[in-house]
Amino acid sequence: MPPLRRRFLAVPAAALTALAVTQAVTVGPAVAAVAADVSTTLAARTTSVPAAGDISGSGQAVVWRQKTSADTRAHGWLAVSGGTPQDLGRLADTDETVTVHAVSVQDGVVAAATSTDPNGALADHVTLRDLGSGAEDVLPVAYDSSGAAGDERYRAQAGDGILVQQSYDDDLVRLVLRTPNSADQTLLSGDEQYEVLASDAHGALVLRRTAPGWDHRIVYVDFATGTTVTVAEPTTDELPQGLEFTPGHVGVVDGATLTEWQRSAPGDGPSKVTLPYADARWISDDTLAWYRWSAADGAAELFAMARDGSTPATDLGGTATDLSVGDDGRMRLTLYRDDVDAAIQTLTDGRISTAAGDATTIPAGPARLDALALSGGALYTADDSSRRQGVLLRSALSAGPAGASASTPSRVLAYTGGLVHQTLAAAGGRVLVEQGSAYEPGHFQVYDEDGTPVGTPLNYADVSVVSVVDFDGERALVSDKTTASDGTLLLYTFEGGHTQRVPSGSALYGGALYSSVRNGTTSTWSIRRTDLTTGTVTTAATVNCLPGGLQVRGSRILLTTCGTAASTTGLLLKAGSSATTTVDSSVHTPILGTDVLYTFTKSSDGTAVTLNAQSLTGTSAETQPLFTLPDKADTGAADRWAVDRDAPWAAWMDDTGVTHVVWAGVPTAASSAAPAGFSPNGDGKTDTWAPTWTYDRPVSWTLSLKSGTTQVRSLIGTSTAGKVAPVWNGTTPTGSAAAEGAYTWTLTARDTVTGRAAADITGKVTLRRTVPAATVTSPTVASSAATTASVPVSWSAKTAGVKSYDIGWRVATRNSTGVWKLGSLQTWRTGTTATSAVFGKAGSPVKPVAGLTYRFYVRAHDDAGQTGAWSKAAATGIPVDDRATALRYTGTWKSVAATSAWSGTERVSATKGAYVSFTADGTQLRVVATRKSDGGRFAVVVDGKTVGTVNTYAARTAYRQVVFTRTLGTTIKTHKVQLRILSGSTSARSTVTLDAVMVTR
């Protein structure tokens, strides 16, 4: 039975109006990339739920028509008993006001109406294939597009024949039955046109458009007897509610009443049958079916039930279309469901039949990808060829040393709010699409990468009056023709659904709106940045021309025109910089991406436009051609190319559905390791300078080394894996030793495939042949520098080029067995640029202990990256205070306070013979005392032997003076020491003031 969905389906297959992004153009055919490039392809996508229509069934045979892609004409397909479908070949175009049965099956005979006209005119012959014998007959159809007398139009199959509308007498037609090896049989004549609503080998249900002024009639005509019976007389060409055409009956449905005639006796009066449901549209021998609109999901849901009412009405689920009744009285439909591949299903008693052979999977074919969008190295494609709800796909793109690659497209989401007509834009991990259907207004919706809708959609009853100018993931700039007269754009924020007018030519980027404002009456214009969160307005740049069509990426601003409205020259500038570069806008509006400028050139004959890329980070300003822009699939389709404004990618789709992705960037150094210097002195340590850089692309490279402005050495090479690893041994090209000092280096790299230059990398390297050295100094006795246990330490370089120092320290302590042992070297300061510090103050690793000797060391780091050896030690002893219990006083001694003395006290005696005794375990003895004008004398006795006499007289008082030093030996041994008061040189010079003693260990 012919597909009645054209009249009765609640959701007609209406095309939606395409919206074009302002950066798209359609000029010239698609060709391969015009220069060496880094590219990859995504094969034409195969969908498991392709569209199919014009179902026709007869017993175990079912045929249908199906488009294999958006750009090829429909093919016919045949399957028998649910077997593998067989492609019947390309069918004729059906863009006419009447229904043409391009493929059908009746009584085991398949009819395929095709055309030899390469432009796809209506059928000029019909091939009849007998499924039993395999025999074929070809019946001609005298198609003439002029419609003159003799013109024929194929109308339907009639078993092993066909029904043809034939013109005669200029404006009259007749319906004839044409069979192989027989003369045509005229069935009806004298009308303007015939539409065959249903047919089989025995009869046909025909809509007659009668002579001018007459009404329409629907008649049943019996082929064997020529008998006709009128079943309905509509006043227009709208069909009745429903029609019945089964092997046994023909009739018309009105409400719940079926008026039917027996086909075996069509001339007998009709009978009335009360149906169990009033909305029935399609009737088979056992099943009623109808569509019911659902506001919940915006779709027409198919319901079915047994004709006799023995089963309740059931929603068949999924998306069901193309319902038809075959010449065997069985009902079939195309079903799309998540758990069922797209299939031709047979209905029995109002249910989907599960009998073997009653389901035929529709073969997969290339999907129709309606649009492309790129953002951040991800390719988005919108595919609405597979179901009433469209599908959004995403592929991740990458370009490495091995070339470009794209991940297998994954489904981001299946839209539930109507068809995805076009992917408009992508930014910030989100996509903006236009959606809509015949039962809802068009709207723009934003989705996250996981398919979650974001914010409030932007609704328009007529999307043809709207174009999206810019999109940043959260907001869109929309050009609305209804407001264009006052020169404004609309800024729509999806979060909250807020709309406001903004100046024309504005742009979005980084959460801000950029627009141009004239500076008073001057000839200068300011590019203003308005933070859309805080409302803060700042001036990003100033230009001396009328700016038009702003685009912003990072700190770069593109004026697509700069001057009058007729200007074909744009301007590229940076915020905060006065430098500008002119950009050609004569062919098409250039597009500013992050670090890439896309421009366009036209072929010499003006038939093709090439997309070019210019890196904004490389050292070369040259442009590289990427590809020639492809044509649209048709006038209502989206442009089949796109560029990525956030990553260096561009893509285009060819006529076969293959998507080509081209990398438009320059090599980038993903990692680097460039030592600051080296020392080619033959010691086996850093004798060469061996920096490395790892690029994400294969590159040829040159490393230049200069001393001031003089070129000293140049190294070159090629890296297929992207790793650059030059080695310099510190010689000139002649082999002589290069002078010590700092050298400036510059690395230039160029992609070996595309020839695009990477950004230069520069730096400095220092050549030193002398190992760095340093010295350290500290007071021998801590009391010489301070009154408390803190030691001032200083250090300095002995060689050139020293940049920092490490400071270490050691101390000797006595273990549990009484043995003194020097401890390991410990770190105090690392990599310091200071040249002094105080050990014992803030930042000191320990608090110095009285009676211990601390040794300090330094090593230097130079600008060549060398580290010298540890220096000789500078030793400082921490003296034992006069109050220490280790000192035992005999005779008359008095303790007095003295701010300038070690630890703030002194021990004083003027009594001859008084003494202090202590044990000295060390290699050297030092006595600290105060020299005064009344200073007396004392003797130093070591191990019972007087080793010296000290006179503490001084005209002026001097605190913390080392008044006696004695070497006790080269190894640490125990010694008994006494300091004994002697008689004064005069009575006024007889007082000894003892402050501290120190034993070096």
Coordinates of C-alpha atoms in Angstrom, one line a residue, residues 459 735 996:
N459 CA 13.6 30.8 21.3
G735 CA 88.6 23.7 16.7
A996 CA 86.2 33.0 80.1

